Every structure is written in structure tokens, then in C-alpha cells.
Amino acid sequence: MGRVVIDVMPKPEILDPQGKAVVGALPRLGFDAFTGVRQGKRFELEVAGEVTPEVLAQARAAAETLLSNPVIEDVVSVRDAGAGEVASA
Amino acid sequence: MGRVVIDVMPKPEILDPQGKAVVGALPRLGFDAFTGVRQGKRFELEVAGEVTPEVLAQARAAAETLLSNPVIEDVVSVRDAGAGEVASA
Amino acid sequence: MSATTSGHQAGRLDTVSRAEATPEREQPWAALGLKSDEYDRIREILGRRPTGAELAMYSVMWSEHCSYKSSKVHLKVFGDHLTDAMKTSLMVGIGENAGVVDIGHDWAVTFKVESHNHPSFVEPYQGAATGVGGIIRDIMAMGARPIAVMDSLRFGAIDHPDTARVVPGVVSGVGGYGNCIGLPNIGGEVVFDPSYQGNPLVNALCVGAMKHADVHLANARGVGNLVVLFGARTGGDGIGGVSVLASETFEDSGPSKRPAVQVGDPFQEKVLIECCLDLFSADLVEGIQDLGGAGLSCATSELASAGDGGMLVHLDRVPLRDPSLSPEEILMSESQERMMAVVTPANIDAFLAVTAKWDVEAAVLGEVTDGDHLVVQWHGETVVDVPPRTVAHDGPVYERPYARPASQDALQADVPTAERLARPGTDEELRALLLRMVASPNLCSRAWVTDQYDRYVMGGTALATPDDAGVVRVDEETGLGVALSLDGNGRYAKLDPRTGAQLALVEAYRNVSAAGATPLAVTDCLNFGSPEDPGVMWQFAEAVRGLAVGCEALGVPVTGGNVSLYNQTGDQGLDSAVLPTPVIGVLGVLDDVRRRTPSGWKVAGQNLYLLGTTREEFGGSEWAWAEHGHLGGMPPAVDFAAEALLGDVLVQCSRDGLVDAAHDLSDGGLAQALVESVLRYGVGARVWLDELLERDGVDLFTALFSESTARAVVAVPREEEVRFTDMCTARGLAHLRIGVSDAEPGQEPVLDVQGRFSVRLAELSAAHTGTLPKHFG
Amino acid sequence: MRIGVVTFPGSLDDGDARRAVRLAGAEPVALWHADADLHGVDAVVLPGGFSYGDYLRCGAIASFAPVMTEVVAAAGRGVPVLGICNGFQVLCESHLLPGALVRNEAQKFICTDQRLLVENADTAWTSALTAGTEITVPLKNGEGGFVADTETLDRLEGEGRVVFRYVGPNPNGSLRGIAGITNERGNVVGLMPHPEHAVEEGFGPTTDGLALFTSVLTAGLAAVGA
Ligand SMILES: Nc1ncnc2c1ncn2[C@@H]1O[C@H](COP(=O)(O)OP(=O)(O)O)[C@@H](O)[C@H]1O
Ligand SMILES: [Mg+2]
């Protein structure tokens, strides 16, 4: 059983209300090291067999169409979880 | 300027309505390779200087308290984005 | 996962024949919460030791939560006080998923309130969300379309750090589920009191409507009819203690981790509602039951015991989210958003076509048999073979000892007299007190909460928060609709549980009539501490009796409800229990919801009348608590005849168009009612109270803050004045003109107590609305 | 005139939209998300709700429904299309309208009676209103913050394509207070507030919302003729 991981983040220039809320809350809890936070999404897609190049291609297409909205988000990476964490998109 | 990346996923045993909605939609769009989907969160935290061990420790603590709900979520990884994508939690 | 399955195949499965063959096998009945005599009784019923699956079923169905073993003997009182007159509009009474009330024109409504207290403390968002989801399924199971929800919430002290965790989670959970499922939230309560620290109360109400012919009941009739499970897949949710069994059965391949909390999927439930309504309208369902607490154990045993035969269920056909679940766990799982239906073989294809249209997963699990046992099989082997009634209805019944606590006398003797608790002396002090009171945690504006709830969805909301009652339309043609109010007061109930329950009832009754609706029926959620404490049990017994007597006096039957016990944070008995908190919902009917009476005045120049009389009653009052942290004395007296008369008059006023606004008086007294009414639409008021002081023999402080019952303020248009006063006189209802609604052109609106003090609405509003945002952001 | 109202799984305000259509004097036609067919309607409403739970992004999964292929084609022919709340989100996800809607700035769902400034009364859905006037209708959303890049915002404003703007405090953090926009042709309008909840005396804060549904009675037929 294989797994593909897809990371999607809000575009840097787009308002990210959730990230903003987090960055406001951190110092109140004593976490003062951080100057900015952005909150995105991480998808884990399971496949029955191995993560073949075809599977990765499908995952990439799904990431660009369904899993992200190009107006506000960037697909940061699409990768085979088994193959270690290697940025790929 | 450094960056810490934190990944948070719903616990495997917990119902994930978001992943369920995605896994239902994928085949309708012709993406038939995937048998399951789980949707989590990815946080990118910026720091003014370098990602020191202290910064990482703060990030880890923030991940466990503010950024995840330990009842339903697991912190999957907390890592220095600059140091390559290495799973660490 | 496959290891587990092979585990079953390897013959570890605790089947009925294995149980017969191994009578001496030790079973973890104690870990499952059973007492030894209860376990013995199960063996006696079955004539052998139970299988693991049977033990699981009995243990959960005989739990306090499902069997009402401590409360049953007391709840019988409702039946004792049910008169024939009260039965006239009752189509289905206590005992079904929810009661059904005839509201005329061939329409019926069903409503019920349920608690989700403990889960909402553990995980506030999901606990509250799944609480809303659960009560909605009860209403669906009656054949109704859910049309509105309400929520009654109680939290610890407003400034306690944990309250800041629980409140936002619970509120967004109630909203998250209700908003997403598309039911208007039309009212509820928010109360802060330290006794709820660590044990918040989250009570959710749902109301649904249907035509008379669509009323469905939970029973499995007709040999050969099919038993269908549909909705979400079954996961390991809420099986907690039952994992003991699973780990016993599958020593070497222990099951995967079980979730600590349940997660709701309101989208799944929305689709389930529409799917069910399609099924009902195509007449494809013989019997139906929701899956809530105790999941399949409850649904199968209740359906079977209400039927006319037995039932055979193939448990391995249950669609699973987690394939490692054992049969015991599947029977026990409390996964949300599932329903069970009984369907004729002739209809099954049509049934499955409807579920497919809605993308709802469905599985035919088995059928109604001509035996009288509930039989559950796992891959062809029998793991349960029981008389279903013994599981569902013949649970243990306890006559728990109860006794009036020794401390009760001292509590009631601690009357908040003027000597004991300082009262404001000057007009300036009264003015300052008014501003403090409207900003206090229990009297301040609830908008921070209710603005997170959709009150408009479905387009039939005629009144919602902050009006006295929520009002929704049932029938678009005639405008027929219902009004609902949900009320409780734990402080009153602590001082005197019997009166406290009655005070909650009369307040809800008054709210509903103030909106112009004729009160028709009652639901209740009884939140108390541990039944093992005789003092708590006394509170419970007293409250139930008070409620039963009150319902009889007002002629409104209890149609159903919920008991929640063990609401406490330590084992200090009465001292660690929450305030005894009966929460009462009253439902009323309006022939045309457009005639409903709002609670604030919209136009200037209308005369304001106070209905009813005022006495010095500060026991358990908001003033004593907010200003002095004092709780003692007796709560306000209840006068059912006065409440009934007031209610009658208010309903007639709405019918005949005699008043433009009506607001009941309760917590915080006249002052609070006036403030809420002026702030509702920003129209001020000039009030003179000298006549009232003289007539009722009270001082201005008492007139403003006493919590005497059976009172309301109404706004009467000038042209209706004579008709209105004539009617009050003829009916013998005390009425007194105490002011006029007021908006001087070009001037800032004020609330003016003539000759004493005056407050600008802007200042009142700032005080009233500031409190919750200050604490919760 | 026949106006279609699409029901997606999770649509909530479809019944209300049909009622509004009826009260405006048109015939409501229920359209099903899985049908690749508009049944010859003269205009389409995408109603509010939480299609597919809105779990991924609001309106994202719904925008791929078979019926949307037809809606997009019809919009291209000039058929009037109105997206309310979730419907607005679907229109953005389908790229019939620019921009996107994100989580409210205050991170909370908000339900309130919202004042709106009518800025464009020349669209298919606003011709019965008067530019420069105010209306009040319910607003209820958790993800109603309108965002777009600066260039898009400038273009929307420059071309007069901002149809409604919030009056008073910005309720959800929408950039430049934008509550509703239209496409270049003026036949597609999307807005976060809910006109369909303000069409009947006694239910909702006003009856201001009815004007959107009466507007299309004249505009719609002209467009279909074209
Ligand atoms: N406080 C109460 N007052 C009246 N009826 C009650 C009360 N508590 C429970 N009941 C009734 O007892 C029956 C069983 O209750 P419950 O177990 O909550 O139902 P369900 O299984 O549908 O959740 C229901 O008909 C319910 O209305
Ligand atoms: Mg039930």
C-alpha cells in the first residue's frame, strides 16, 4: 500500500485569516520566536499498490484541479511518502 | 530568515469528513487511483533569524498545544524547512 | 486487520455454542459496569453465560444512560399526572424516540431535548456538534422533517480559564453542525455558574414537522421484511469500555486504537435527512430507528422488541470504516449519522435506488423472523441469541435511597433580606446597578453566541433569539406554526427543587404565550449529579414531581425527554454535583405565525403596561448572585392559575392584535425586560413606577429587580387601549400603565425612569453587549 | 418565465430560493447537480448552503458537478446566473467570476442583518434596484471574505463590476468591502448575503431581497432571446 502526500499553501500575497489568527495567538502563549504564520493543507492519498509514476501524475493533476484553487493557493509539493520527504512541485 | 514547517493530521482512527468528501469527488473527476484520503494541516512558521534548536523546541511545543488538538489530531512532523524535508516527530 | 479476521476464523470467536460449552469462563462484567447481580440476571435470562457480544449488549443497554435504572421509578409520575384532557393533542407519548403532538390542519410536530454534557467537556466542538446531530436523528426517526434546533448551555464561571476553552468550542460546535445541516437555531440559553466548572451542560433540542399519515414508529414487523442499515460507515467511535472484550477475544492481534471522541459529519446527516424524507414520501419504510447511544445494540433490540417477531442480523455485512473492529465493537459503536430501517422485500430495490440517488451507503443486514429472538451472526456463526425485550426494556430498576439534605434548611433560611445584603439607596446607585446588572454574565447580551448560528435558513423563522420564544412556520399555505422556549434555573432548583422545576416550566410557558402561541406540550432534560448520593436523588425526585404537578396544572403533557445523571466533578456527593438543573422546553402553536408578538417595541407613543403583580422575591435572584454572590432563601412563588390567566390573555392579545410587543419578566426582573425591549429596535421608553410602588407596596429597587412570576410587559397601540384594558379587567388580570415607548425626533433615545434616573440607549447597549466579547474574543 | 434552482448535496437554501422565485412571479424549476441538463430554464440560481460539506474549499467539489458544465455554457450564452453565498463560491471556483472566498477574518461564522450599498443596478439581477441606495438582507457565512489580487480588484472597481458593498463595519474581512460582483456582461452575479431570506413580510428583516428576483424577469427573457 502506497501513499502520496500533497501540500497546498495559500499564496503569499493572499490574505490568510487562519495564519493571522495563529500568529496573533502564539505570543499570548509565550511562543515569541515567530514573525509570521501561514496555514495550508496537507493531503495524504492512499493507493492500493505502489506509487507508480502514473499514480504520481494523477496526484499532481488532482492537486492542480480539485485540491487547490490557483487563485489563492499554490501546490507546494506532491510526493511519494514512501520515498522520503522530497519536494517535487 | 528561517522557516519551520509543521504537519498535523487527523488521527487515523478518527472520522475525517474532509478526506471522505475528497475521496468521493476524485473518481468523479477521473482520478481513480486512490483508495483513501485524509486531509490535515500544514503550518509554515517564519522566524527572523535562524532555526535554532530553541526555535524548533518552541515550534514543537506550539504544535502540541495551539496548532493541534491532541484529542483528534497527531503532530506528524516539525522541521526546519531550510534543512530539507526530514520527518522529525 | 486481516490478522483480526483470521483471528475470528481461527475459532476465537465467542459464539453461543462456545458459551454453552464453556460455562465457567471468567467474563469482565465488572469492567463493563455491570453489578454482580445484574450479571447473574443475564445468565438467568439466557440459561447460560452470555457471549462476549451479548455481554456487551446487555452492559450498554442496562447502563444508566440507556436504561434509566435510577430514574425510571420517578419518571412514572408523569403518567400519574396525565389527564384525559392532556392527551387530546398527544399522538405519540413518552416511550418512543420523541413524542408527537397534533397541531391541527393534519399537521403534527415532534420535539425533544437531549444532553451531551460529558463529551462537550472532553472535546467541546465535537461534543456539542454530535449532540446536535443526535437529537436531529431522533426527530427524523419519527418520520418528520426537522425544522429548527435550540440549545441550552451552562458553563463554569465566566472568568475561569477553562471556560475560555469550553465556551468557544461548544458554541462553534453547535453552530458548525446546525448551520451546515441547514436548521435554523431559534433560541436557547447561556448560563454561567461555578458549579458547572468541569461539567458543562450542553442540552440540544430539535423540532420536526410531518403530516399525520407520515408518523413513523420504531418497530420491526412483518416476517421476511428486511433490516437495512444506512448512512455513515461504522467505526470504532464511542466503544470505550467494550474494548475490554475485544482485547479478551483477540489476545494476540489486539485491535487498532479506538477513537477517544466522536467526530460529526453534518454533511452526511443533511444528505441522510433528505434521503429519509424521500424514503418516507415514497412510502418505502415500515419501521425506522436512529442509531445513537449504544448504536446497533440499541437499534436492533428496540426495533425487534417493538415488533411482532424476531430478527436475524448478519453483522459481517455492516460497512466498516475500520476493518479491525470485532463483532462486540460493531454492536457497540456509536458512529454518528446512521439509521436503521425495516423494508418490505418488494420495496427494497426502490429503497436502495433512493439511497443511491443521495450517495448514501446502505446494507441489508438481515430480516424480521418468525421467532421471538434477536439473533446476530458473524460470518455464519451465532454470536447473539437473546429475547430482545430483555435487552431493551427489562433492565434493572433501582429504588435508590433519597433524603432531603440536612443543609437544605439552612440554605432556605438564608433569606437575602435588606439587612443581610446591601441594596442601592440613591437613584444614582440604582442607575449604576442597572448598568452592572445588564452587563453581568447571566443577563448580558447573548449575541456573541447567537450571531454564530444561522437563524434564517429554511425561510420560515418568524421569531428567534433574542425574542422570548422561537417561532417557525410549519405550513406555508395557512401560516400554521409553532413556538418553542427552553428554560431552566439551577439556582432556583437548588433552593427548592420542586419549585425550581416548576419555575422553569412556567417561564417556558410564559415565553411561548408572550410570543402569542398556545402552549401545547413539554419536553425536559433533567441534569443532576450522582444518583448514588441520596441528596441528589432527593433533588431529582422532587423536581420530577414538581414538574408533573405543574404540567397537570397547566394542562400540558410531557411528551419525552432525557435524564442526565453523574454531572459532577468530584466524589464529594452533593457538594461536587452541578446545581440541579431541570431544563424545560414548552411547545406552543400559532394558527398563523405572522400574528406572533415580538418582544421589543418598534414605534414610539405606545403605552406600556405591566401585567401581574410584584412582590419582594430575591431568593435565588440574579441580583443576589451577581451583586453579592449569594444563594439562599426560597425561590419566587409559583402561581399556576396566574400563569394560565396571563398566558391566555397574551395569546388573545396576539389573536386580536391588541398588543404590538410583549416581553415576559424573569431573571433580572422588570429592569431587564425594559432594557431588552428598548434595545431590541432602539426605541426608548419613559417609565413611571409610583403607582406600581403604591399598588404592590414595594420600593423602586424591588419593582425593578424582583423576580416575581406571572408578569409581562406589553406595548399597546393607542387605538387598542380601551379594548385591551377592558379585556384585562374582564379577565381579572392585574394591569397597570407604567410608561410609554418614546423616540423624540432628533434626540438620542433613552430609558427614563421618571423623576429617578435616565440612561442613554447607547450606554445601555455598550454595557449589555460588551461582556461576552470581552471574555471570548 | 422559468428559473432553475440547482440542488447540490448539502445545498440548504434551495427551497428558499425557489420560494423567492415564486414570490417574484416566476416559475421555479428544481435542477439536480447530477443532471447535465438545464431543462430549458431562462435563468439559474445557485443557492446557499454547504455543498459537499464545504470540507475541501467552499464550492470546490460542487463546481465539478455535471450540471455546472451546462451552467457555465449557459452563462456564456448570456443566460442570467445568480450565485448566493455558497453559490457565489461555486461561481468563483468555476471561474465564472474572479476572486475567491476565504475564512472570515474573525474566524467565526456570522449571521446578521447586513446593510448593503447597491453600486451597480445594470445587471440582470439588479435592474429593479437603484444604484446608490441601501438594502438590508441577512448575511450568514463562515467563509465570506472576498479576496483577489490587486489588479483584479482594481479592474472590478474600474469597470463598475462591484454590485454590492458592505455598509458599516466589514463583517468578514472582504477586501474593499466587496459583497457581490458581476461578470463583464452583467448576466452572472454572485454575492455573499442572502436576498432570498428577505422576500416575505414577517420572515427576515426586510423584503429588500425580492428585487433581485424581479429584476431577472425582464433581463432574463432578453438574454435568452439573444
Ligand atoms: N426526563 C424525561 N421525561 C420524560 N420522558 C423521558 C425523560 N427522559 C427520557 N424520557 C423518555 O424515555 C424514552 C427513552 O429515552 P432515550 O433513551 O433518551 O431515548 P432515545 O433512545 O431515543 O435516545 C424516550 O421516549 C424519552 O422521551
Ligand atoms: Mg432514539
Tab-separated table of C-alpha atoms in Angstrom, chain C residues 176 178-183 264-268 270-271 274 357-359 448 450-463 472-473 476 593-594 596 776-777, chain D residues 7-16 19 22 32-33 49-55 107-113 137-140 194 196-197 200-205:
chain	number	residue	atom	x	y	z
C	176	GLY	CA	-20.957	24.192	12.956
C	178	GLY	CA	-26.659	23.205	12.829
C	179	ASN	CA	-25.507	25.710	10.213
C	180	CYS	CA	-24.087	23.052	7.943
C	181	ILE	CA	-27.155	20.858	8.174
C	182	GLY	CA	-29.413	23.816	7.460
C	183	LEU	CA	-31.639	24.058	10.500
C	264	GLY	CA	-19.601	14.619	13.493
C	265	ASP	CA	-20.216	14.847	9.764
C	266	PRO	CA	-23.124	17.267	9.328
C	267	PHE	CA	-22.960	16.962	5.559
C	268	GLN	CA	-23.594	13.233	5.829
C	270	LYS	CA	-28.006	16.579	5.818
C	271	VAL	CA	-27.950	14.085	2.982
C	274	GLU	CA	-33.175	14.396	2.522
C	357	LYS	CA	-29.501	8.868	-5.523
C	358	TRP	CA	-28.254	10.548	-2.358
C	359	ASP	CA	-24.933	8.681	-2.374
C	448	TRP	CA	-21.807	36.815	20.661
C	450	THR	CA	-26.301	33.543	18.699
C	451	ASP	CA	-24.666	35.524	15.895
C	452	GLN	CA	-22.728	32.330	15.187
C	453	TYR	CA	-25.975	30.482	14.469
C	454	ASP	CA	-27.976	30.645	11.247
C	455	ARG	CA	-31.496	31.661	12.245
C	456	TYR	CA	-32.809	32.300	8.721
C	457	VAL	CA	-32.258	29.074	6.824
C	458	MET	CA	-35.487	27.422	5.574
C	459	GLY	CA	-37.173	30.806	5.355
C	460	GLY	CA	-39.810	30.109	7.986
C	461	THR	CA	-38.361	31.809	11.044
C	462	ALA	CA	-40.869	34.339	12.377
C	463	LEU	CA	-39.113	34.931	15.701
C	472	VAL	CA	-41.186	28.816	12.914
C	473	ARG	CA	-43.758	28.240	10.216
C	476	GLU	CA	-46.738	27.695	4.091
C	593	VAL	CA	-47.114	32.738	12.669
C	594	ARG	CA	-47.380	36.209	11.145
C	596	ARG	CA	-46.618	36.360	16.548
C	776	PHE	CA	-14.258	35.229	24.486
C	777	GLY	CA	-12.957	37.500	21.733
D	7	THR	CA	-29.637	21.462	-5.588
D	8	PHE	CA	-26.210	20.053	-4.752
D	9	PRO	CA	-25.814	17.543	-1.940
D	10	GLY	CA	-25.561	19.882	1.029
D	11	SER	CA	-27.444	22.792	-0.537
D	12	LEU	CA	-29.553	24.412	2.178
D	13	ASP	CA	-31.235	27.478	0.766
D	14	ASP	CA	-32.542	25.883	-2.419
D	15	GLY	CA	-36.100	25.785	-1.078
D	16	ASP	CA	-35.863	29.426	-0.064
D	19	ARG	CA	-39.859	30.407	-2.860
D	22	ARG	CA	-42.252	32.101	-6.955
D	32	TRP	CA	-30.302	18.344	-9.773
D	33	HIS	CA	-26.497	18.535	-9.550
D	49	GLY	CA	-25.569	26.017	1.774
D	50	PHE	CA	-22.602	23.760	2.381
D	51	SER	CA	-22.282	21.730	-0.811
D	52	TYR	CA	-20.404	18.521	-0.013
D	53	GLY	CA	-19.976	19.915	3.468
D	54	ASP	CA	-17.633	22.582	2.074
D	55	TYR	CA	-14.949	20.441	3.627
D	107	GLN	CA	-12.607	33.102	12.357
D	108	LYS	CA	-16.253	32.767	13.304
D	109	PHE	CA	-19.458	32.091	11.445
D	110	ILE	CA	-21.541	35.247	11.376
D	111	CYS	CA	-25.302	35.639	11.000
D	112	THR	CA	-26.519	39.217	10.936
D	113	ASP	CA	-28.892	41.647	9.226
D	137	VAL	CA	-30.745	41.411	3.913
D	138	PRO	CA	-29.375	38.589	6.070
D	139	LEU	CA	-25.701	37.697	5.845
D	140	LYS	CA	-24.621	34.311	7.147
D	194	HIS	CA	-28.908	36.265	1.185
D	196	GLU	CA	-33.797	35.028	-0.709
D	197	HIS	CA	-34.181	35.340	3.072
D	200	GLU	CA	-41.638	37.945	2.668
D	201	GLU	CA	-43.211	40.190	5.281
D	202	GLY	CA	-42.828	38.602	8.716
D	203	PHE	CA	-39.842	36.427	7.792
D	204	GLY	CA	-36.457	38.075	7.540
D	205	PRO	CA	-35.516	41.654	8.342
